[in-house]
Short mmCIF file of C-alpha atoms and ligand atoms in Angstrom, two decimals:
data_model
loop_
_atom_site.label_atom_id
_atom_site.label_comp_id
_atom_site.label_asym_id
_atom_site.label_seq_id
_atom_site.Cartn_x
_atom_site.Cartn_y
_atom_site.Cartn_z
CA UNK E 1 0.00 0.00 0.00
CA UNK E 2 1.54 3.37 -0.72
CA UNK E 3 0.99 6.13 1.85
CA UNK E 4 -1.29 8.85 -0.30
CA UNK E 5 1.16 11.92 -1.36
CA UNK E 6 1.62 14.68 0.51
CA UNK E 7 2.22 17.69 -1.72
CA UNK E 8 3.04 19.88 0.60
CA UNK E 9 6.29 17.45 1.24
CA UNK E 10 6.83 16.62 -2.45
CA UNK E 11 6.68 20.48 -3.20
CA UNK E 12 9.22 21.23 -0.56
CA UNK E 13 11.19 17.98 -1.54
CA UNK E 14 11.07 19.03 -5.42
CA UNK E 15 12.54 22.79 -4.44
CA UNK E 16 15.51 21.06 -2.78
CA UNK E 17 15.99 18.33 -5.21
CA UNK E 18 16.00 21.72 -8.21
CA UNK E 19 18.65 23.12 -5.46
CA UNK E 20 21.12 20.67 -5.45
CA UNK E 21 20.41 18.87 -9.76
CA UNK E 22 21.24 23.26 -10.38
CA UNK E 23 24.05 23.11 -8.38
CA UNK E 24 25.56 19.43 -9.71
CA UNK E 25 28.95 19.88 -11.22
CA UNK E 26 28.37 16.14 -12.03
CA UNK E 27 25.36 13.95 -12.11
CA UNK E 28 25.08 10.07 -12.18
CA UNK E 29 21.25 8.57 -12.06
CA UNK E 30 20.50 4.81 -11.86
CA UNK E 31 16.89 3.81 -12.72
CA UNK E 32 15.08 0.60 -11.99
CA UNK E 33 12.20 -0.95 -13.38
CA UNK E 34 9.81 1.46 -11.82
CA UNK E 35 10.69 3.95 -14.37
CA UNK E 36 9.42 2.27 -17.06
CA UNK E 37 6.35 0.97 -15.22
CA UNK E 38 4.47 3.86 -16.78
CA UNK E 39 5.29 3.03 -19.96
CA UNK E 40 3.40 -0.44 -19.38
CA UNK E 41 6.00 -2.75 -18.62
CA UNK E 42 5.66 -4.81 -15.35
CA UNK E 43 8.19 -4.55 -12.84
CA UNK E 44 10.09 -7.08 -11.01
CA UNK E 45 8.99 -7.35 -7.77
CA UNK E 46 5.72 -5.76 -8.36
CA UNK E 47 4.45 -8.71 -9.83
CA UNK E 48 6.04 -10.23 -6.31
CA UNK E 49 8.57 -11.58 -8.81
CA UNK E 50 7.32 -13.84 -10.51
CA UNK E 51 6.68 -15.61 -14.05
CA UNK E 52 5.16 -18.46 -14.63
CA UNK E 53 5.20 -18.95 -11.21
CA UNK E 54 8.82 -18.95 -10.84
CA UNK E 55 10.87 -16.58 -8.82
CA UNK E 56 12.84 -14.08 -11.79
CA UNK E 57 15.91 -15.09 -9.58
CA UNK E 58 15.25 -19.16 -10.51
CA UNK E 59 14.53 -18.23 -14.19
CA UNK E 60 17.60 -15.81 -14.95
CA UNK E 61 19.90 -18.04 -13.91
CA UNK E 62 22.41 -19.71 -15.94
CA UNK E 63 21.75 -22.96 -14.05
CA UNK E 64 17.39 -22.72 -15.73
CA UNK E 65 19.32 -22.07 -18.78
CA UNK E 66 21.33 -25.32 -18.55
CA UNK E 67 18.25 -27.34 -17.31
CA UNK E 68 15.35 -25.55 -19.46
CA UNK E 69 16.80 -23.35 -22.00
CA UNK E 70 13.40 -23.23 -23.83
CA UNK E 71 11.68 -22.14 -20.12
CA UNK E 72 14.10 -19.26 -19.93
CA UNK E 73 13.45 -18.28 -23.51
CA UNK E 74 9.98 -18.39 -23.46
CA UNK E 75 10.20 -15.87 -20.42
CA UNK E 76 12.37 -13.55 -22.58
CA UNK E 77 10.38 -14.43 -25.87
CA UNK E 78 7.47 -12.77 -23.79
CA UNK E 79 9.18 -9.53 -22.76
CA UNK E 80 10.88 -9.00 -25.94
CA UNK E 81 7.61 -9.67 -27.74
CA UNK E 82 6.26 -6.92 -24.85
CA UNK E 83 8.70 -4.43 -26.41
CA UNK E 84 6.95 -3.48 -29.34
CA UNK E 85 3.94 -1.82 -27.76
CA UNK E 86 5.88 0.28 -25.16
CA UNK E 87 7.23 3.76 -25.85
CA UNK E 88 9.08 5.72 -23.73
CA UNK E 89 6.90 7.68 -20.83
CA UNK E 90 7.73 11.56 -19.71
CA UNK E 91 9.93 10.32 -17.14
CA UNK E 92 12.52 8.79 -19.45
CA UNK E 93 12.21 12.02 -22.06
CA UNK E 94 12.65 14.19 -18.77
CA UNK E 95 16.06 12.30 -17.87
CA UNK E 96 16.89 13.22 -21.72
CA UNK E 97 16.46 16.72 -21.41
CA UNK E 98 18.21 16.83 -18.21
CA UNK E 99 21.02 15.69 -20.02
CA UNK E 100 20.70 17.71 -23.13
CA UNK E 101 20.76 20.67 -20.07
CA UNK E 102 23.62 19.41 -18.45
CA UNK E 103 25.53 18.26 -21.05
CA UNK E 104 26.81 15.17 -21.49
CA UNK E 105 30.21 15.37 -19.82
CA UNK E 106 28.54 16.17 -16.48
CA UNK E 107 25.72 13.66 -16.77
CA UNK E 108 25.75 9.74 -16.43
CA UNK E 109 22.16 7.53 -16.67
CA UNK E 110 23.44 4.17 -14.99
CA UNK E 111 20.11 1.73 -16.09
CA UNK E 112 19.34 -2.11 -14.35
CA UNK E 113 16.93 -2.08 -17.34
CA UNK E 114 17.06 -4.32 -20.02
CA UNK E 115 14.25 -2.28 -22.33
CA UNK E 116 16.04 -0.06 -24.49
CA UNK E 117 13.52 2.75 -23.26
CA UNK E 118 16.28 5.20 -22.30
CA UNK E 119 18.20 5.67 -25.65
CA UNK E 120 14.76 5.16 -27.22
CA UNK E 121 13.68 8.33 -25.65
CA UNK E 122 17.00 9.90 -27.08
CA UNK E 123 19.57 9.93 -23.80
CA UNK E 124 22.99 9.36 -24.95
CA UNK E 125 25.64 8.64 -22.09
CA UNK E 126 23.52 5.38 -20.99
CA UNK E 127 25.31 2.41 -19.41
CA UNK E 128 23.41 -0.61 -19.27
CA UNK E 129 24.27 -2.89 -16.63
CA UNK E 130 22.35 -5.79 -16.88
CA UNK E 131 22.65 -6.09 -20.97
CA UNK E 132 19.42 -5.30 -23.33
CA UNK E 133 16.64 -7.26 -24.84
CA UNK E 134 17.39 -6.84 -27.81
CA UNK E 135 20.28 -8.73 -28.15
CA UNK E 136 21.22 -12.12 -28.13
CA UNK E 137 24.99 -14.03 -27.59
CA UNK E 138 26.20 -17.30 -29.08
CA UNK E 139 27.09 -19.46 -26.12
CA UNK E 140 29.21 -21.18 -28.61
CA UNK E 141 31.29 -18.28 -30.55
CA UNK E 142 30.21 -15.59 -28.55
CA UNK E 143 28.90 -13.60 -31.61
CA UNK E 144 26.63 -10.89 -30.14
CA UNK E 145 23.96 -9.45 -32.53
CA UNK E 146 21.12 -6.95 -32.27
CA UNK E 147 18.00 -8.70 -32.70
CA UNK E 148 15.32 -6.02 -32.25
CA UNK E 149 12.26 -6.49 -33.61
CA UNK E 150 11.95 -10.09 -34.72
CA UNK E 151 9.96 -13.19 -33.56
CA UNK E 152 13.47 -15.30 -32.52
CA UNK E 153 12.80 -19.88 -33.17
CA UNK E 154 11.82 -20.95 -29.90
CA UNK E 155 15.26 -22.23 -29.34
CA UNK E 156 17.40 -19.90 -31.99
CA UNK E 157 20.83 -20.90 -32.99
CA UNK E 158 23.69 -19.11 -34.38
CA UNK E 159 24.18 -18.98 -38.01
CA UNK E 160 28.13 -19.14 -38.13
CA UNK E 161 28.23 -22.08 -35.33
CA UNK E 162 25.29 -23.60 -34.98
CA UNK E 163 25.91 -22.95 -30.99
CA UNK E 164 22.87 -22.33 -29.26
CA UNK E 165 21.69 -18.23 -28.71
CA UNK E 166 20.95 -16.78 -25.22
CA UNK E 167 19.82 -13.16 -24.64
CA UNK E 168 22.91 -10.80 -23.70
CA UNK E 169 21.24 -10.29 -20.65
CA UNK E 170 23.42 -10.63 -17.26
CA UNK E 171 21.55 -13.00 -15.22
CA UNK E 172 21.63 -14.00 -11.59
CA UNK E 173 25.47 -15.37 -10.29
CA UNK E 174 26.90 -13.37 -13.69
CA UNK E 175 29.32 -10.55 -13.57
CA UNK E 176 28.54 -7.67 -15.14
CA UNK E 177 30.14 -6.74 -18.52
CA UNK E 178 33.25 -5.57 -16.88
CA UNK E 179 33.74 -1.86 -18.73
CA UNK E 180 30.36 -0.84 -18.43
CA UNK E 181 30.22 -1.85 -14.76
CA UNK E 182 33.86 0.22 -14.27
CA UNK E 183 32.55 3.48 -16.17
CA UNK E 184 29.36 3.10 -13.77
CA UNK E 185 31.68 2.88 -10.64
CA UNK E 186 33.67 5.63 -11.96
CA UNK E 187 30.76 8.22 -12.59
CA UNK E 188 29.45 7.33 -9.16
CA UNK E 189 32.38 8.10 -7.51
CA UNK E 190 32.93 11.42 -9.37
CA UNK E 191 29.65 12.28 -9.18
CA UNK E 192 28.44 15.33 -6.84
CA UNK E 193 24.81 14.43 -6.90
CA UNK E 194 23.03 10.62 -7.32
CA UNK E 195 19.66 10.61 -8.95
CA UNK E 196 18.21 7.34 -8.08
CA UNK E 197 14.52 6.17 -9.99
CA UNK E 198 12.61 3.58 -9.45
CA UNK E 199 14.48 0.53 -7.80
CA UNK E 200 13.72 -1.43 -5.21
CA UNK E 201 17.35 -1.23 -4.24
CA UNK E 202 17.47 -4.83 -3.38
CA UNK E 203 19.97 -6.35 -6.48
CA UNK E 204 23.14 -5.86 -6.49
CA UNK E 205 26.23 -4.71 -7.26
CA UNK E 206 23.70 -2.07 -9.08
CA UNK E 207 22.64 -1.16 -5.59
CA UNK E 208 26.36 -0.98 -4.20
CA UNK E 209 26.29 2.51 -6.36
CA UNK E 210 24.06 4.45 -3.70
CA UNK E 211 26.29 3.29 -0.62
CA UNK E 212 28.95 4.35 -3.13
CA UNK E 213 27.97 7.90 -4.16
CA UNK E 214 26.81 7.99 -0.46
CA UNK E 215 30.47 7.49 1.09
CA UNK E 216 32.02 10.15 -1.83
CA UNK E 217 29.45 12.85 -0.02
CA UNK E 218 27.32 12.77 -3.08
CA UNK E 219 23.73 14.42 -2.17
CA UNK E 220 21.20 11.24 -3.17
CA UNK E 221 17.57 12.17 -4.16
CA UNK E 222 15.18 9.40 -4.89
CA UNK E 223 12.04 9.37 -6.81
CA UNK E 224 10.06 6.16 -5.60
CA UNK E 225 6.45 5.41 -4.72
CA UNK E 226 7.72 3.83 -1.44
CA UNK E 227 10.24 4.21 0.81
CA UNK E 228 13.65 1.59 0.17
CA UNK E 229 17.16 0.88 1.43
CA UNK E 230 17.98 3.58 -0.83
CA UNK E 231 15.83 6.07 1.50
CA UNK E 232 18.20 6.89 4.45
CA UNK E 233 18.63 10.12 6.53
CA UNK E 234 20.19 12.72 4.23
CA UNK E 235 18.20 11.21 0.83
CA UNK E 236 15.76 13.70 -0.53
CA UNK E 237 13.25 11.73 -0.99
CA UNK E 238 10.46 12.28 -3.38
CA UNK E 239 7.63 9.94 -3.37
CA UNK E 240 5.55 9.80 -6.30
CA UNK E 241 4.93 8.17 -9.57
CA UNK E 242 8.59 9.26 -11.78
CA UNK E 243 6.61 10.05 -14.82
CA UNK E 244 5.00 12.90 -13.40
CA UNK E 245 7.71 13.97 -10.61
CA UNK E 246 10.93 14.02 -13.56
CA UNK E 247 9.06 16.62 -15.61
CA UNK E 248 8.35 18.50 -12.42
CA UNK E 249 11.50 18.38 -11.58
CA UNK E 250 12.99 19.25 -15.27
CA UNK E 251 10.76 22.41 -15.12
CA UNK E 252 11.94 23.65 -11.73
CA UNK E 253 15.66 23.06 -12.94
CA UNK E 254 14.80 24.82 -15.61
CA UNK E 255 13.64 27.84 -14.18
CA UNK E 256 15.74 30.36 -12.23
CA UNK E 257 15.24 29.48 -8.16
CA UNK E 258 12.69 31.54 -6.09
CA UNK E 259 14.19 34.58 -4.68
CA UNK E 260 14.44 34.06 -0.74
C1 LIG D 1 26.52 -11.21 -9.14
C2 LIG D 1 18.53 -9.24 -15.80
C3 LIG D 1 28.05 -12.82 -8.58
C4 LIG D 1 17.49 -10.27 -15.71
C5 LIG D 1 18.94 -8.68 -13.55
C6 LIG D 1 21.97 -15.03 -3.19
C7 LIG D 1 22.04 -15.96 -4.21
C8 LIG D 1 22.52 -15.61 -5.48
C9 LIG D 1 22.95 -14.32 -5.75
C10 LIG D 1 22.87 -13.42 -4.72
C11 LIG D 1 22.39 -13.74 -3.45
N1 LIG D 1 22.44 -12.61 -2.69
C12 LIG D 1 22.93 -11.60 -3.42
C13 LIG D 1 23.21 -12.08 -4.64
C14 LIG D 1 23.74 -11.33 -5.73
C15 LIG D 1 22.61 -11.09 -6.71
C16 LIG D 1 21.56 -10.25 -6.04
O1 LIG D 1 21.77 -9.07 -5.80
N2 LIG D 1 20.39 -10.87 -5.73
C17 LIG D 1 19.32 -10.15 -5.06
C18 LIG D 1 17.98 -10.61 -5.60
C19 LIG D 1 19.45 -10.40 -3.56
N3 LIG D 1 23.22 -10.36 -7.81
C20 LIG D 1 23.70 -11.05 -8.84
O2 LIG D 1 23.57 -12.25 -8.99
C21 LIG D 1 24.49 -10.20 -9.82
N4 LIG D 1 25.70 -10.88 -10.10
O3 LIG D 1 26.39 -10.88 -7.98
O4 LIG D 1 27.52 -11.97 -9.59
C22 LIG D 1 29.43 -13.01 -8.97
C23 LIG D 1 30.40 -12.20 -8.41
C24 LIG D 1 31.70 -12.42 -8.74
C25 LIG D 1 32.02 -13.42 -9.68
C26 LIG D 1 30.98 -14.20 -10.26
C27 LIG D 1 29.69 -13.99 -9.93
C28 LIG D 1 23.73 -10.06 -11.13
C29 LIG D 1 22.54 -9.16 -10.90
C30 LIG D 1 21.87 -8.92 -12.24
C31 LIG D 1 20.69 -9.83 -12.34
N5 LIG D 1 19.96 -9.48 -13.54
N6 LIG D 1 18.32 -8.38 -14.68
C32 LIG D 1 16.32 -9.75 -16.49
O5 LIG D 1 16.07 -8.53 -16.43
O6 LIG D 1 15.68 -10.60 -17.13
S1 LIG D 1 18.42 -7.91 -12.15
C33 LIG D 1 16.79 -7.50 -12.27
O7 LIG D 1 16.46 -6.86 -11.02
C34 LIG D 1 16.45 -6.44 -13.30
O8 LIG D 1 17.55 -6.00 -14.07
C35 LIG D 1 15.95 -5.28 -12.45
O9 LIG D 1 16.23 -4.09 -13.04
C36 LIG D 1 16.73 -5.50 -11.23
C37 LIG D 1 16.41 -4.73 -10.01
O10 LIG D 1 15.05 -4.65 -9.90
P1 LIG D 1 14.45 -3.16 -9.99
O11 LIG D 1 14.88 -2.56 -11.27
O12 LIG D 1 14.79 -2.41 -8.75
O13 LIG D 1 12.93 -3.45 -10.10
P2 LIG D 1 11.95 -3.85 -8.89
O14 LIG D 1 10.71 -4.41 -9.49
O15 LIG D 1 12.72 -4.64 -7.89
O16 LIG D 1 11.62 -2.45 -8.18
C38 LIG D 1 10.85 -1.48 -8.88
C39 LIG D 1 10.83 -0.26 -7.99
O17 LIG D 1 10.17 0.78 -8.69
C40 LIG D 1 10.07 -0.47 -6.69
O18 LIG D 1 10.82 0.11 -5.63
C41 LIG D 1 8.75 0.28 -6.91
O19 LIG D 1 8.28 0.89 -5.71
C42 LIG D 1 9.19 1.36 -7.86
N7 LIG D 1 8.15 1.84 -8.78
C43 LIG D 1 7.18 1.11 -9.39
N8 LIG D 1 6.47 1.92 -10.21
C44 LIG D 1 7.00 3.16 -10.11
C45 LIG D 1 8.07 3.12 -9.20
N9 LIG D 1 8.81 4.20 -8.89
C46 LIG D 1 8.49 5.37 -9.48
N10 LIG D 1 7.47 5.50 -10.37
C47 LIG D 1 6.71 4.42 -10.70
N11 LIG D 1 5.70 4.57 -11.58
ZN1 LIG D 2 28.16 -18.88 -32.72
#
């Protein structure tokens, strides 16, 4: 249950947030699942986690993908196939403009997301941690391809090895891909202000990134229905849906701060 919103608090918690995104020399953001909830695409542990009735950690494993490879694909046959019908929402073309504002060379967007809904909505410096729907890896060569918009065999195959595909995602008990996770760890601990939207906080080394902007004496804001790990003393926190709260906030960045 979320507590109802008290504007009064998100009004005064916007203001600040404006304060200190105007005053960021540098900016990292990492966004969750939540912020593409508004675009129509379920979250992870909104749906309590599950598909098919299976836990998303027992599915994106590479241990289902020994025992059940077709299981696993069918789950991400199903959310690519989802991709098609979902378009970016205001929050992602708010985080756009912000860094169209900022500039690129002051402004990181660190994503968990897998959708593609962040450079589809036109941000450029986007690091995606946990890989992208849209493509797939050869478990045999290693060949990685984009794959976008097609309906994949049931079990594909690649066509220079015959090895069997898998999406490039990074599933449970995988490393990240090692120089997107570095250049995420390295904007976090330059960064003078850490924008975090819409994640439950709970996966990591994703989640490490707060503690880790937290111990450079980065400011943290978060824009989340509900209250997380990520909401400690010192967070501004801003509690809201971030499809309507990003293009509030873009607005008051964008405009000079009240006098007084
Ligand atoms: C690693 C790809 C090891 C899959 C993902 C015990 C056993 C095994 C492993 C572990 C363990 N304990 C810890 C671990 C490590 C594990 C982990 O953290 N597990 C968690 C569950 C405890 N991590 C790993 O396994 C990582 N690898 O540790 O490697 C290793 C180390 C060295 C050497 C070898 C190996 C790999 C993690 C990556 C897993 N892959 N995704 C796929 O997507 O198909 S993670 C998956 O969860 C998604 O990427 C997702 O993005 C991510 C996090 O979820 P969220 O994005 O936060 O989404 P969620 O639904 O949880 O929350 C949504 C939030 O939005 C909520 O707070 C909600 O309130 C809010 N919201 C909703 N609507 C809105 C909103 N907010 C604003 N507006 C709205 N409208
Ligand atoms: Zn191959």
């Amino acid at each position: 249950m979320h507590h109802p919103v008290d504007t009064a608090e998100l009004d005064a918690g916007l203001e600040r947030a404006a304060g200190l995104l105007r005053a960021a020399e540098r900016l990292a953001v990492l966004t969750g699942a939540g912020v593409s909830a508004e675009s129509g695409l379920a979250t992870f542990r909104g749906a309590g986690g599950l598909w098919e009735g299976q836990r998303v950690e027992d599915v994106a494993t590479p241990r289902a993908f020994r025992r059940d490879p077709a299981l696993v694909w069918r789950f991400y046959h199903a959310r690519r196939a989802a991709l098609a019908s979902v378009r970016p929402n205001p929050g992602h073309l708010a985080l756009a403009e912000l860094e169209r504002r900022l500039g690129p060379e002051h402004f990181t967007l660190i994503t968990q997301n897998v959708d593609g809904l962040h450079r589809a909505a036109g941000s450029e410096h986007v690091l995606e941690l946990h890989g992208n729907l849209r493509r797939v890896r050869c478990t045999g060569c290693g060949h990685v391809e984009e794959r976008p918009d097609e309906d994949l065999p049931d079990l594909p195959h690649c066509d220079d090895c015959r090895g069997m595909l898998r999406p490039d995602i990074v599933w449970f008990h995988e490393v990240l891909p090692e120089d997107v996770w570095e250049a995420a760890a390295l904007a976090t601990a330059q960064c003078d202000c850490f924008l975090v939207v819409g994640t439950s906080a709970v996966v990591y080394p994703a989640a490490g990134l707060i503690d880790a902007a937290r111990a450079v004496g980065a400011a943290v804001i978060e824009i989340n229905l509900e209250a997380t790990p990520a909401t400690l003393p010192g967070t501004v926190a801003l509690r809201g849906k971030s499809g309507e709260i990003l293009p509030r906030l873009l607005e008051l960045v964008e405009q000079p701060p009240s006098p007084g």
